[in-house]
PDB file of C-alpha atoms in Angstrom:
ATOM      1  CA  MET I   1       0.053  -0.106   0.498  1.00 52.00           C
ATOM      2  CA  GLN I   2       1.173   3.088  -1.185  1.00 44.00           C
ATOM      3  CA  VAL I   3       0.559   7.311  -0.269  1.00 41.00           C
ATOM      4  CA  GLN I   4       0.576   7.830  -3.617  1.00 40.00           C
ATOM      5  CA  THR I   5      -1.412   9.181  -6.885  1.00 34.00           C
ATOM      6  CA  LEU I   6      -2.157   6.470 -10.049  1.00 34.00           C
ATOM      7  CA  SER I   7      -3.129   6.594 -13.192  1.00 35.00           C
ATOM      8  CA  PRO I   8      -6.391   5.573 -14.187  1.00 36.00           C
ATOM      9  CA  THR I   9      -5.790   1.619 -15.354  1.00 38.00           C
ATOM     10  CA  SER I  10      -8.260   1.366 -18.391  1.00 39.00           C
ATOM     11  CA  PRO I  11      -9.827   4.088 -19.790  1.00 39.00           C
ATOM     12  CA  ALA I  12     -13.302   1.922 -19.561  1.00 45.00           C
ATOM     13  CA  ILE I  13     -12.906   3.112 -15.361  1.00 47.00           C
ATOM     14  CA  PRO I  14     -12.845   6.968 -15.255  1.00 52.00           C
ATOM     15  CA  ARG I  15     -11.113   8.943 -12.603  1.00 54.00           C
ATOM     16  CA  ALA I  16     -12.929  10.670 -10.311  1.00 53.00           C
ATOM     17  CA  PRO I  17     -11.910  14.251  -8.336  1.00 50.00           C
ATOM     18  CA  ALA I  18      -9.138  13.956  -6.058  1.00 48.00           C
ATOM     19  CA  VAL I  19      -9.083  15.463  -3.213  1.00 48.00           C
ATOM     20  CA  PRO I  20      -7.042  18.827  -2.654  1.00 46.00           C
ATOM     21  CA  VAL I  21      -3.119  18.058  -1.375  1.00 43.00           C
ATOM     22  CA  ARG I  22      -4.374  20.380   2.008  1.00 45.00           C
ATOM     23  CA  LEU I  23      -6.197  18.331   3.482  1.00 46.00           C
ATOM     24  CA  ARG I  24      -3.828  15.125   3.579  1.00 49.00           C
ATOM     25  CA  ASP I  25      -2.615  15.989   7.007  1.00 48.00           C
ATOM     26  CA  ARG I  26      -6.161  16.898   8.223  1.00 56.00           C
ATOM     27  CA  GLY I  27      -7.745  13.446   8.202  1.00 74.00           C
ATOM     28  CA  VAL I  28      -8.573  13.165   4.138  1.00 87.00           C
ATOM     29  CA  PHE I  29      -5.805  11.965   2.180  1.00 90.00           C
ATOM     30  CA  THR I  30      -5.403   8.576  -0.268  1.00 93.00           C
ATOM     31  CA  LEU I  31      -3.998   5.815  -0.783  1.00 95.00           C
ATOM     32  CA  THR I  32      -3.470   3.085  -3.350  1.00 96.00           C
ATOM     33  CA  TYR I  33      -3.663  -0.611  -3.279  1.00 97.00           C
ATOM     34  CA  SER I  34      -2.263  -2.911  -5.533  1.00 96.00           C
ATOM     35  CA  PRO I  35      -4.727  -5.819  -6.841  1.00 95.00           C
ATOM     36  CA  GLY I  36      -6.411  -8.056  -3.873  1.00 94.00           C
ATOM     37  CA  GLU I  37      -4.583  -6.217  -1.606  1.00 97.00           C
ATOM     38  CA  PRO I  38      -7.532  -5.244   1.439  1.00 96.00           C
ATOM     39  CA  ILE I  39      -8.218  -1.959   2.434  1.00 96.00           C
ATOM     40  CA  TYR I  40     -10.314  -2.962   5.597  1.00 95.00           C
ATOM     41  CA  VAL I  41     -10.734  -6.099   6.953  1.00 93.00           C
ATOM     42  CA  GLU I  42     -14.343  -7.242   8.273  1.00 90.00           C
ATOM     43  CA  GLY I  43     -15.036  -7.041  11.413  1.00 89.00           C
ATOM     44  CA  ASP I  44     -12.826  -4.161  11.639  1.00 89.00           C
ATOM     45  CA  ALA I  45     -14.300  -1.390  13.241  1.00 87.00           C
ATOM     46  CA  PRO I  46     -15.149   1.418  11.239  1.00 84.00           C
ATOM     47  CA  HIS I  47     -13.132   4.810  11.734  1.00 84.00           C
ATOM     48  CA  SER I  48     -12.882   5.539   8.069  1.00 87.00           C
ATOM     49  CA  LEU I  49     -15.613   6.969   5.276  1.00 88.00           C
ATOM     50  CA  TYR I  50     -13.850   5.807   1.496  1.00 92.00           C
ATOM     51  CA  ARG I  51     -14.198   7.780  -2.102  1.00 91.00           C
ATOM     52  CA  ILE I  52     -12.388   5.879  -5.460  1.00 94.00           C
ATOM     53  CA  VAL I  53     -11.144   8.089  -7.280  1.00 95.00           C
ATOM     54  CA  CYS I  54     -10.101   5.016  -9.974  1.00 95.00           C
ATOM     55  CA  GLY I  55      -9.876   1.509  -9.938  1.00 96.00           C
ATOM     56  CA  ALA I  56     -12.772  -0.672  -8.458  1.00 96.00           C
ATOM     57  CA  VAL I  57     -13.461  -2.560  -4.750  1.00 96.00           C
ATOM     58  CA  ARG I  58     -15.377  -5.429  -4.201  1.00 95.00           C
ATOM     59  CA  THR I  59     -16.747  -5.880  -0.413  1.00 92.00           C
ATOM     60  CA  VAL I  60     -16.549 -10.210   1.076  1.00 92.00           C
ATOM     61  CA  ARG I  61     -17.110 -12.607   3.231  1.00 88.00           C
ATOM     62  CA  HIS I  62     -17.317 -15.746   3.919  1.00 85.00           C
ATOM     63  CA  SER I  63     -20.059 -18.068   5.568  1.00 81.00           C
ATOM     64  CA  ILE I  64     -18.815 -20.788   8.285  1.00 81.00           C
ATOM     65  CA  ASP I  65     -18.718 -23.473   5.413  1.00 81.00           C
ATOM     66  CA  GLY I  66     -16.326 -21.310   4.320  1.00 80.00           C
ATOM     67  CA  ARG I  67     -18.782 -20.159   0.751  1.00 85.00           C
ATOM     68  CA  ARG I  68     -17.777 -16.780  -0.256  1.00 89.00           C
ATOM     69  CA  GLN I  69     -20.684 -13.354  -0.808  1.00 88.00           C
ATOM     70  CA  ILE I  70     -19.726 -10.633  -2.700  1.00 90.00           C
ATOM     71  CA  GLY I  71     -21.823  -7.920  -0.828  1.00 87.00           C
ATOM     72  CA  GLY I  72     -21.258  -5.652  -3.879  1.00 89.00           C
ATOM     73  CA  PHE I  73     -18.882  -3.875  -5.928  1.00 93.00           C
ATOM     74  CA  TYR I  74     -18.216  -0.013  -5.924  1.00 93.00           C
ATOM     75  CA  TYR I  75     -16.452   2.100  -8.243  1.00 92.00           C
ATOM     76  CA  PRO I  76     -15.260   6.158  -9.556  1.00 93.00           C
ATOM     77  CA  GLY I  77     -17.144   8.725  -6.988  1.00 89.00           C
ATOM     78  CA  ASP I  78     -18.908   5.153  -4.989  1.00 89.00           C
ATOM     79  CA  LEU I  79     -18.663   6.455  -1.351  1.00 88.00           C
ATOM     80  CA  PHE I  80     -18.593   3.088   0.668  1.00 89.00           C
ATOM     81  CA  GLY I  81     -16.684   1.858   4.615  1.00 87.00           C
ATOM     82  CA  LEU I  82     -20.687   2.520   6.217  1.00 77.00           C
ATOM     83  CA  ASP I  83     -21.564  -1.390   6.519  1.00 72.00           C
ATOM     84  CA  GLY I  84     -21.348  -0.838   9.944  1.00 66.00           C
ATOM     85  CA  GLU I  85     -21.797  -0.190  14.010  1.00 68.00           C
ATOM     86  CA  GLU I  86     -19.744  -2.767  15.816  1.00 75.00           C
ATOM     87  CA  GLY I  87     -17.310  -3.514  12.718  1.00 85.00           C
ATOM     88  CA  HIS I  88     -17.367  -3.987   9.407  1.00 88.00           C
ATOM     89  CA  ALA I  89     -19.733  -6.586   7.756  1.00 85.00           C
ATOM     90  CA  TYR I  90     -17.400  -7.312   4.975  1.00 88.00           C
ATOM     91  CA  SER I  91     -13.669  -7.037   3.506  1.00 93.00           C
ATOM     92  CA  ALA I  92     -13.922  -3.689   1.218  1.00 95.00           C
ATOM     93  CA  GLU I  93     -10.580  -5.437  -0.840  1.00 97.00           C
ATOM     94  CA  ALA I  94      -9.490  -4.244  -4.313  1.00 97.00           C
ATOM     95  CA  MET I  95     -10.020  -5.937  -8.223  1.00 96.00           C
ATOM     96  CA  CYS I  96      -7.141  -4.075  -9.587  1.00 95.00           C
ATOM     97  CA  ALA I  97      -5.196  -1.092  -9.124  1.00 96.00           C
ATOM     98  CA  THR I  98      -6.798   1.272  -7.091  1.00 97.00           C
ATOM     99  CA  GLU I  99      -6.321   4.361  -5.419  1.00 97.00           C
ATOM    100  CA  VAL I 100      -9.186   6.318  -2.595  1.00 95.00           C
ATOM    101  CA  VAL I 101      -9.622   8.967  -0.696  1.00 93.00           C
ATOM    102  CA  VAL I 102     -10.106   7.924   3.354  1.00 92.00           C
ATOM    103  CA  CYS I 103     -11.564  10.292   5.393  1.00 87.00           C
ATOM    104  CA  ARG I 104     -11.221   9.544   9.218  1.00 83.00           C
ATOM    105  CA  GLN I 105     -14.117   9.932  10.735  1.00 70.00           C
ATOM    106  CA  LYS I 106     -12.872  12.141  14.009  1.00 60.00           C
ATOM    107  CA  ALA I 107     -11.667  14.335  10.762  1.00 48.00           C
ATOM    108  CA  PRO I 108     -12.502  18.964  11.169  1.00 46.00           C
ATOM    109  CA  ALA I 109     -16.529  19.501  11.540  1.00 45.00           C
ATOM    110  CA  GLU I 110     -15.605  22.037   8.176  1.00 45.00           C
ATOM    111  CA  GLU I 111     -13.664  18.630   6.478  1.00 46.00           C
ATOM    112  CA  ARG I 112     -15.999  16.147   6.627  1.00 48.00           C
ATOM    113  CA  SER I 113     -20.118  16.784   7.810  1.00 53.00           C
ATOM    114  CA  ASP I 114     -22.464  15.163   8.512  1.00 56.00           C
ATOM    115  CA  ARG I 115     -24.504  15.200   5.376  1.00 57.00           C
ATOM    116  CA  THR I 116     -21.322  13.310   3.485  1.00 61.00           C
ATOM    117  CA  ASP I 117     -22.377  10.593   5.863  1.00 59.00           C
ATOM    118  CA  TYR I 118     -25.971  10.467   5.418  1.00 53.00           C
ATOM    119  CA  CYS I 119     -25.547  10.200   1.302  1.00 60.00           C
ATOM    120  CA  ALA I 120     -23.406   7.720   2.158  1.00 61.00           C
ATOM    121  CA  ALA I 121     -25.506   6.035   3.537  1.00 59.00           C
ATOM    122  CA  ILE I 122     -28.347   6.221   1.696  1.00 54.00           C
ATOM    123  CA  ALA I 123     -27.027   5.570  -1.535  1.00 60.00           C
ATOM    124  CA  GLU I 124     -25.331   2.087   0.572  1.00 59.00           C
ATOM    125  CA  LEU I 125     -28.890   1.152   1.135  1.00 55.00           C
ATOM    126  CA  SER I 126     -30.038   1.112  -2.152  1.00 53.00           C
ATOM    127  CA  ARG I 127     -27.330  -1.043  -3.371  1.00 59.00           C
ATOM    128  CA  THR I 128     -28.454  -2.931  -0.947  1.00 61.00           C
ATOM    129  CA  GLN I 129     -31.764  -3.297  -1.191  1.00 51.00           C
ATOM    130  CA  HIS I 130     -30.603  -3.280  -5.253  1.00 56.00           C
ATOM    131  CA  HIS I 131     -28.643  -6.308  -4.550  1.00 55.00           C
ATOM    132  CA  LEU I 132     -31.376  -8.485  -2.245  1.00 59.00           C
ATOM    133  CA  SER I 133     -33.595  -8.100  -5.494  1.00 55.00           C
ATOM    134  CA  LEU I 134     -31.550  -9.135  -8.052  1.00 56.00           C
ATOM    135  CA  LEU I 135     -30.780 -11.930  -5.777  1.00 59.00           C
ATOM    136  CA  GLY I 136     -33.942 -12.556  -5.431  1.00 57.00           C
ATOM    137  CA  ARG I 137     -34.687 -12.870  -9.484  1.00 57.00           C
ATOM    138  CA  ARG I 138     -36.154 -16.362 -10.440  1.00 71.00           C
ATOM    139  CA  SER I 139     -34.235 -17.368 -13.029  1.00 87.00           C
ATOM    140  CA  ALA I 140     -30.133 -17.406 -13.778  1.00 91.00           C
ATOM    141  CA  SER I 141     -30.351 -15.197 -17.036  1.00 92.00           C
ATOM    142  CA  ASP I 142     -32.473 -12.241 -15.296  1.00 90.00           C
ATOM    143  CA  LYS I 143     -29.773 -12.478 -12.938  1.00 90.00           C
ATOM    144  CA  VAL I 144     -27.453 -12.035 -15.776  1.00 93.00           C
ATOM    145  CA  ALA I 145     -29.010  -9.625 -17.899  1.00 92.00           C
ATOM    146  CA  SER I 146     -30.080  -7.740 -14.940  1.00 89.00           C
ATOM    147  CA  PHE I 147     -26.016  -7.248 -13.888  1.00 91.00           C
ATOM    148  CA  LEU I 148     -24.919  -6.304 -17.435  1.00 93.00           C
ATOM    149  CA  VAL I 149     -27.806  -3.407 -17.909  1.00 90.00           C
ATOM    150  CA  ASP I 150     -26.750  -2.229 -14.198  1.00 87.00           C
ATOM    151  CA  MET I 151     -22.879  -1.871 -15.510  1.00 89.00           C
ATOM    152  CA  ALA I 152     -23.839  -1.172 -19.103  1.00 91.00           C
ATOM    153  CA  ARG I 153     -25.620   1.805 -17.552  1.00 87.00           C
ATOM    154  CA  ARG I 154     -23.107   2.991 -15.262  1.00 83.00           C
ATOM    155  CA  ASP I 155     -20.540   2.709 -18.262  1.00 79.00           C
ATOM    156  CA  GLY I 156     -23.289   5.590 -19.844  1.00 83.00           C
ATOM    157  CA  SER I 157     -23.058   3.487 -23.182  1.00 81.00           C
ATOM    158  CA  ASP I 158     -23.917   0.157 -24.585  1.00 80.00           C
ATOM    159  CA  VAL I 159     -20.379  -1.013 -24.548  1.00 85.00           C
ATOM    160  CA  ALA I 160     -18.581  -1.875 -20.750  1.00 89.00           C
ATOM    161  CA  SER I 161     -15.595  -2.800 -18.636  1.00 89.00           C
ATOM    162  CA  LEU I 162     -16.358  -5.783 -15.925  1.00 91.00           C
ATOM    163  CA  PRO I 163     -13.881  -5.404 -14.080  1.00 91.00           C
ATOM    164  CA  MET I 164     -14.212  -7.919 -11.782  1.00 93.00           C
ATOM    165  CA  SER I 165     -14.256 -12.218 -13.520  1.00 92.00           C
ATOM    166  CA  ARG I 166     -16.866 -14.255 -13.669  1.00 93.00           C
ATOM    167  CA  GLN I 167     -16.388 -15.620 -10.369  1.00 94.00           C
ATOM    168  CA  ASP I 168     -16.728 -12.146  -8.952  1.00 95.00           C
ATOM    169  CA  MET I 169     -19.977 -12.065 -10.604  1.00 93.00           C
ATOM    170  CA  ALA I 170     -21.460 -15.695  -9.292  1.00 94.00           C
ATOM    171  CA  ASP I 171     -19.847 -15.184  -5.453  1.00 92.00           C
ATOM    172  CA  TYR I 172     -22.853 -11.456  -6.222  1.00 90.00           C
ATOM    173  CA  LEU I 173     -24.885 -13.144  -7.648  1.00 90.00           C
ATOM    174  CA  GLY I 174     -25.510 -15.818  -5.521  1.00 87.00           C
ATOM    175  CA  LEU I 175     -24.802 -18.310  -8.802  1.00 91.00           C
ATOM    176  CA  ALA I 176     -22.287 -20.980  -9.189  1.00 93.00           C
ATOM    177  CA  ILE I 177     -19.090 -20.109 -12.220  1.00 95.00           C
ATOM    178  CA  GLU I 178     -19.926 -22.556 -14.654  1.00 97.00           C
ATOM    179  CA  THR I 179     -23.995 -20.792 -14.038  1.00 96.00           C
ATOM    180  CA  VAL I 180     -22.317 -17.408 -15.052  1.00 95.00           C
ATOM    181  CA  SER I 181     -20.433 -18.505 -18.043  1.00 95.00           C
ATOM    182  CA  ARG I 182     -23.267 -21.075 -19.874  1.00 96.00           C
ATOM    183  CA  VAL I 183     -25.097 -17.872 -19.281  1.00 96.00           C
ATOM    184  CA  LEU I 184     -23.335 -15.918 -20.703  1.00 96.00           C
ATOM    185  CA  GLY I 185     -22.199 -18.448 -23.941  1.00 95.00           C
ATOM    186  CA  GLN I 186     -26.583 -17.675 -24.774  1.00 96.00           C
ATOM    187  CA  PHE I 187     -26.594 -14.447 -24.645  1.00 96.00           C
ATOM    188  CA  GLN I 188     -24.102 -14.084 -27.129  1.00 96.00           C
ATOM    189  CA  ILE I 189     -25.689 -17.604 -29.414  1.00 96.00           C
ATOM    190  CA  GLN I 190     -29.087 -15.913 -29.211  1.00 96.00           C
ATOM    191  CA  GLY I 191     -26.860 -11.813 -30.596  1.00 96.00           C
ATOM    192  CA  LEU I 192     -28.075 -10.810 -26.937  1.00 96.00           C
ATOM    193  CA  VAL I 193     -24.513  -9.443 -26.194  1.00 96.00           C
ATOM    194  CA  VAL I 194     -21.228 -10.178 -27.976  1.00 95.00           C
ATOM    195  CA  PHE I 195     -17.983 -10.518 -25.455  1.00 92.00           C
ATOM    196  CA  VAL I 196     -15.095  -8.635 -27.778  1.00 88.00           C
ATOM    197  CA  SER I 197     -13.165  -9.477 -25.429  1.00 88.00           C
ATOM    198  CA  CYS I 198     -13.130 -11.749 -22.072  1.00 84.00           C
ATOM    199  CA  ARG I 199     -13.859  -8.843 -19.835  1.00 87.00           C
ATOM    200  CA  ASP I 200     -15.384  -6.303 -22.432  1.00 92.00           C
ATOM    201  CA  PHE I 201     -18.806  -6.225 -23.726  1.00 94.00           C
ATOM    202  CA  GLN I 202     -21.293  -4.836 -25.678  1.00 94.00           C
ATOM    203  CA  ILE I 203     -25.144  -4.987 -25.761  1.00 94.00           C
ATOM    204  CA  VAL I 204     -26.513  -5.675 -28.708  1.00 94.00           C
ATOM    205  CA  ARG I 205     -30.138  -6.759 -28.377  1.00 94.00           C
ATOM    206  CA  GLY I 206     -31.208  -4.036 -25.779  1.00 92.00           C
ATOM    207  CA  ALA I 207     -34.597  -4.336 -26.547  1.00 94.00           C
ATOM    208  CA  ALA I 208     -33.888  -7.755 -25.290  1.00 94.00           C
ATOM    209  CA  LEU I 209     -31.968  -7.772 -22.652  1.00 94.00           C
ATOM    210  CA  ASN I 210     -33.767  -4.977 -20.510  1.00 91.00           C
ATOM    211  CA  ARG I 211     -37.184  -7.645 -20.797  1.00 91.00           C
ATOM    212  CA  LEU I 212     -34.920  -9.949 -19.260  1.00 89.00           C
ATOM    213  CA  ALA I 213     -33.193  -7.446 -16.932  1.00 85.00           C
ATOM    214  CA  ALA I 214     -36.490  -6.282 -16.249  1.00 83.00           C
ATOM    215  CA  SER I 215     -38.851  -9.960 -15.637  1.00 74.00           C
TER     216      SER I 215
END
Protein backbone atom coordinates (compact mmCIF):
# COMPACT_ATOMS: atom_id res chain seq x y z
CA MET A 1 0.00 0.00 0.00
CA GLN A 2 1.38 3.38 -1.00
CA VAL A 3 0.46 6.99 -0.40
CA GLN A 4 0.77 8.37 -3.91
CA THR A 5 -1.15 9.05 -7.10
CA LEU A 6 -1.85 6.46 -9.80
CA SER A 7 -3.09 6.97 -13.30
CA PRO A 8 -6.29 5.11 -14.24
CA THR A 9 -5.74 1.48 -15.20
CA SER A 10 -8.42 1.42 -17.89
CA PRO A 11 -10.17 4.09 -19.97
CA ALA A 12 -13.43 2.28 -19.18
CA ILE A 13 -13.02 3.16 -15.49
CA PRO A 14 -12.99 6.98 -15.25
CA ARG A 15 -11.12 8.91 -12.62
CA ALA A 16 -13.05 10.81 -9.96
CA PRO A 17 -11.83 14.25 -8.83
CA ALA A 18 -9.04 13.88 -6.28
CA VAL A 19 -9.05 15.33 -2.77
CA PRO A 20 -7.17 18.65 -2.43
CA VAL A 21 -3.59 18.20 -1.24
CA ARG A 22 -4.13 20.66 1.63
CA LEU A 23 -6.42 18.13 3.37
CA ARG A 24 -3.88 15.32 3.67
CA ASP A 25 -2.78 16.36 7.15
CA ARG A 26 -6.33 16.98 8.34
CA GLY A 27 -7.75 13.46 8.35
CA VAL A 28 -8.30 13.25 4.58
CA PHE A 29 -5.66 11.55 2.45
CA THR A 30 -5.15 9.30 -0.58
CA LEU A 31 -4.01 5.67 -0.58
CA THR A 32 -3.31 3.27 -3.43
CA TYR A 33 -3.81 -0.49 -3.42
CA SER A 34 -2.62 -3.34 -5.61
CA PRO A 35 -5.05 -5.91 -7.11
CA GLY A 36 -6.39 -8.16 -4.36
CA GLU A 37 -4.98 -6.03 -1.53
CA PRO A 38 -7.37 -5.54 1.42
CA ILE A 39 -8.52 -2.04 2.31
CA TYR A 40 -10.14 -3.19 5.54
CA VAL A 41 -11.09 -6.57 6.98
CA GLU A 42 -14.41 -7.98 8.13
CA GLY A 43 -14.86 -7.23 11.83
CA ASP A 44 -12.52 -4.22 11.85
CA ALA A 45 -13.88 -1.19 13.69
CA PRO A 46 -15.18 1.31 11.10
CA HIS A 47 -13.15 4.47 11.42
CA SER A 48 -13.13 5.93 7.89
CA LEU A 49 -15.27 6.70 4.90
CA TYR A 50 -13.72 5.86 1.53
CA ARG A 51 -14.22 7.31 -1.95
CA ILE A 52 -12.76 5.71 -5.05
CA VAL A 53 -10.67 7.94 -7.29
CA CYS A 54 -9.78 5.30 -9.87
CA GLY A 55 -9.98 1.52 -10.03
CA ALA A 56 -12.64 -0.72 -8.45
CA VAL A 57 -13.39 -2.36 -5.10
CA ARG A 58 -15.42 -5.38 -4.02
CA THR A 59 -16.76 -6.15 -0.54
CA VAL A 60 -16.46 -9.80 0.50
CA ARG A 61 -17.27 -12.08 3.41
CA HIS A 62 -17.09 -15.83 3.97
CA SER A 63 -19.73 -18.03 5.52
CA ILE A 64 -18.96 -20.64 8.17
CA ASP A 65 -18.84 -23.36 5.49
CA GLY A 66 -16.27 -21.37 3.52
CA ARG A 67 -18.50 -20.02 0.78
CA ARG A 68 -17.68 -16.52 -0.44
CA GLN A 69 -20.33 -13.81 -0.74
CA ILE A 70 -19.78 -10.51 -2.48
CA GLY A 71 -21.81 -7.66 -1.04
CA GLY A 72 -21.15 -5.08 -3.72
CA PHE A 73 -18.89 -3.52 -6.32
CA TYR A 74 -17.71 0.08 -6.10
CA TYR A 75 -16.33 2.34 -8.83
CA PRO A 76 -14.84 5.84 -9.21
CA GLY A 77 -16.87 8.39 -7.26
CA ASP A 78 -18.56 5.76 -5.06
CA LEU A 79 -18.44 6.03 -1.27
CA PHE A 80 -18.07 2.91 0.87
CA GLY A 81 -17.16 1.87 4.41
CA LEU A 82 -20.49 2.45 6.21
CA ASP A 83 -21.52 -1.22 6.43
CA GLY A 84 -21.51 -1.74 10.20
CA GLU A 85 -21.50 0.17 13.47
CA GLU A 86 -19.63 -2.32 15.69
CA GLY A 87 -17.47 -3.76 12.93
CA HIS A 88 -17.36 -4.04 9.15
CA ALA A 89 -19.80 -6.67 7.93
CA TYR A 90 -17.61 -7.29 4.87
CA SER A 91 -13.95 -7.03 3.95
CA ALA A 92 -13.09 -4.56 1.16
CA GLU A 93 -10.55 -5.52 -1.51
CA ALA A 94 -9.13 -3.74 -4.55
CA MET A 95 -10.06 -5.55 -7.77
CA CYS A 96 -7.33 -3.80 -9.74
CA ALA A 97 -4.81 -1.03 -9.11
CA THR A 98 -7.03 1.31 -7.11
CA GLU A 99 -6.72 4.75 -5.55
CA VAL A 100 -9.06 5.84 -2.76
CA VAL A 101 -9.56 8.97 -0.71
CA VAL A 102 -9.80 8.16 2.99
CA CYS A 103 -11.76 10.44 5.32
CA ARG A 104 -11.13 9.66 8.97
CA GLN A 105 -14.29 9.89 11.06
CA LYS A 106 -12.49 12.26 13.46
CA ALA A 107 -11.58 14.70 10.69
CA PRO A 108 -12.46 18.36 11.37
CA ALA A 109 -16.13 19.20 10.98
CA GLU A 110 -15.46 21.58 8.09
CA GLU A 111 -13.86 18.75 6.07
CA ARG A 112 -16.57 16.15 6.67
CA SER A 113 -20.22 16.61 7.51
CA ASP A 114 -23.27 14.66 8.56
CA ARG A 115 -24.57 15.36 5.06
CA THR A 116 -21.69 13.37 3.55
CA ASP A 117 -22.33 10.44 5.88
CA TYR A 118 -26.06 10.66 5.19
CA CYS A 119 -25.57 10.56 1.42
CA ALA A 120 -23.19 7.62 1.76
CA ALA A 121 -25.65 5.76 3.98
CA ILE A 122 -28.52 6.35 1.55
CA ALA A 123 -26.39 5.16 -1.39
CA GLU A 124 -25.39 2.05 0.57
CA LEU A 125 -29.00 1.30 1.49
CA SER A 126 -30.07 1.68 -2.14
CA ARG A 127 -27.24 -0.60 -3.26
CA THR A 128 -28.19 -3.23 -0.67
CA GLN A 129 -31.87 -3.14 -1.64
CA HIS A 130 -30.94 -3.53 -5.29
CA HIS A 131 -28.68 -6.48 -4.48
CA LEU A 132 -31.44 -8.20 -2.48
CA SER A 133 -33.85 -7.63 -5.35
CA LEU A 134 -31.32 -9.09 -7.76
CA LEU A 135 -30.80 -12.20 -5.62
CA GLY A 136 -34.56 -12.68 -5.46
CA ARG A 137 -34.96 -12.97 -9.22
CA ARG A 138 -36.25 -16.34 -10.38
CA SER A 139 -33.78 -17.35 -13.06
CA ALA A 140 -30.06 -17.14 -13.67
CA SER A 141 -30.72 -15.44 -17.01
CA ASP A 142 -32.70 -12.67 -15.29
CA LYS A 143 -29.88 -12.08 -12.79
CA VAL A 144 -27.10 -11.97 -15.36
CA ALA A 145 -29.13 -9.78 -17.72
CA SER A 146 -29.84 -7.28 -14.93
CA PHE A 147 -26.17 -7.24 -13.96
CA LEU A 148 -25.02 -6.50 -17.53
CA VAL A 149 -27.65 -3.79 -17.99
CA ASP A 150 -26.56 -2.14 -14.73
CA MET A 151 -22.91 -2.18 -15.81
CA ALA A 152 -23.77 -0.65 -19.17
CA ARG A 153 -25.86 2.07 -17.51
CA ARG A 154 -22.99 2.89 -15.19
CA ASP A 155 -20.67 3.36 -18.16
CA GLY A 156 -23.40 5.33 -19.97
CA SER A 157 -23.02 3.25 -23.13
CA ASP A 158 -23.96 -0.05 -24.74
CA VAL A 159 -20.24 -0.87 -24.54
CA ALA A 160 -18.99 -1.60 -21.02
CA SER A 161 -16.08 -3.11 -19.14
CA LEU A 162 -16.28 -5.66 -16.32
CA PRO A 163 -13.47 -5.07 -13.80
CA MET A 164 -14.55 -8.18 -11.90
CA SER A 165 -13.90 -11.84 -12.71
CA ARG A 166 -16.57 -14.41 -13.62
CA GLN A 167 -16.15 -15.85 -10.12
CA ASP A 168 -16.83 -12.40 -8.65
CA MET A 169 -20.00 -12.15 -10.73
CA ALA A 170 -21.11 -15.60 -9.60
CA ASP A 171 -20.51 -14.87 -5.91
CA TYR A 172 -22.37 -11.56 -6.20
CA LEU A 173 -25.36 -13.08 -8.00
CA GLY A 174 -25.53 -16.20 -5.82
CA LEU A 175 -24.81 -18.50 -8.77
CA ALA A 176 -22.18 -21.08 -9.69
CA ILE A 177 -19.43 -19.84 -11.98
CA GLU A 178 -20.41 -22.54 -14.49
CA THR A 179 -23.93 -21.10 -14.57
CA VAL A 180 -22.68 -17.56 -15.19
CA SER A 181 -20.42 -18.76 -18.01
CA ARG A 182 -23.26 -20.80 -19.55
CA VAL A 183 -25.70 -17.87 -19.45
CA LEU A 184 -23.16 -15.47 -20.96
CA GLY A 185 -22.53 -18.02 -23.71
CA GLN A 186 -26.28 -18.27 -24.38
CA PHE A 187 -26.59 -14.49 -24.56
CA GLN A 188 -23.86 -14.39 -27.20
CA ILE A 189 -25.46 -17.22 -29.21
CA GLN A 190 -28.79 -15.37 -29.06
CA GLY A 191 -27.09 -12.18 -30.24
CA LEU A 192 -27.99 -10.23 -27.09
CA VAL A 193 -24.40 -9.27 -26.30
CA VAL A 194 -20.96 -9.59 -27.84
CA PHE A 195 -17.82 -9.97 -25.75
CA VAL A 196 -14.94 -8.29 -27.54
CA SER A 197 -12.63 -9.56 -24.78
CA CYS A 198 -13.07 -11.51 -21.54
CA ARG A 199 -13.88 -8.23 -19.72
CA ASP A 200 -15.38 -5.94 -22.40
CA PHE A 201 -18.84 -6.46 -23.85
CA GLN A 202 -21.32 -4.70 -26.11
CA ILE A 203 -25.09 -4.92 -25.82
CA VAL A 204 -26.47 -5.70 -29.27
CA ARG A 205 -30.16 -6.34 -28.62
CA GLY A 206 -30.82 -3.86 -25.87
CA ALA A 207 -34.62 -4.17 -25.80
CA ALA A 208 -34.49 -7.96 -25.43
CA LEU A 209 -31.83 -7.82 -22.70
CA ASN A 210 -33.81 -5.15 -20.84
CA ARG A 211 -36.92 -7.34 -20.93
CA LEU A 212 -34.97 -10.13 -19.28
CA ALA A 213 -33.52 -7.74 -16.72
CA ALA A 214 -36.97 -6.41 -15.84
CA SER A 215 -38.63 -9.83 -15.47
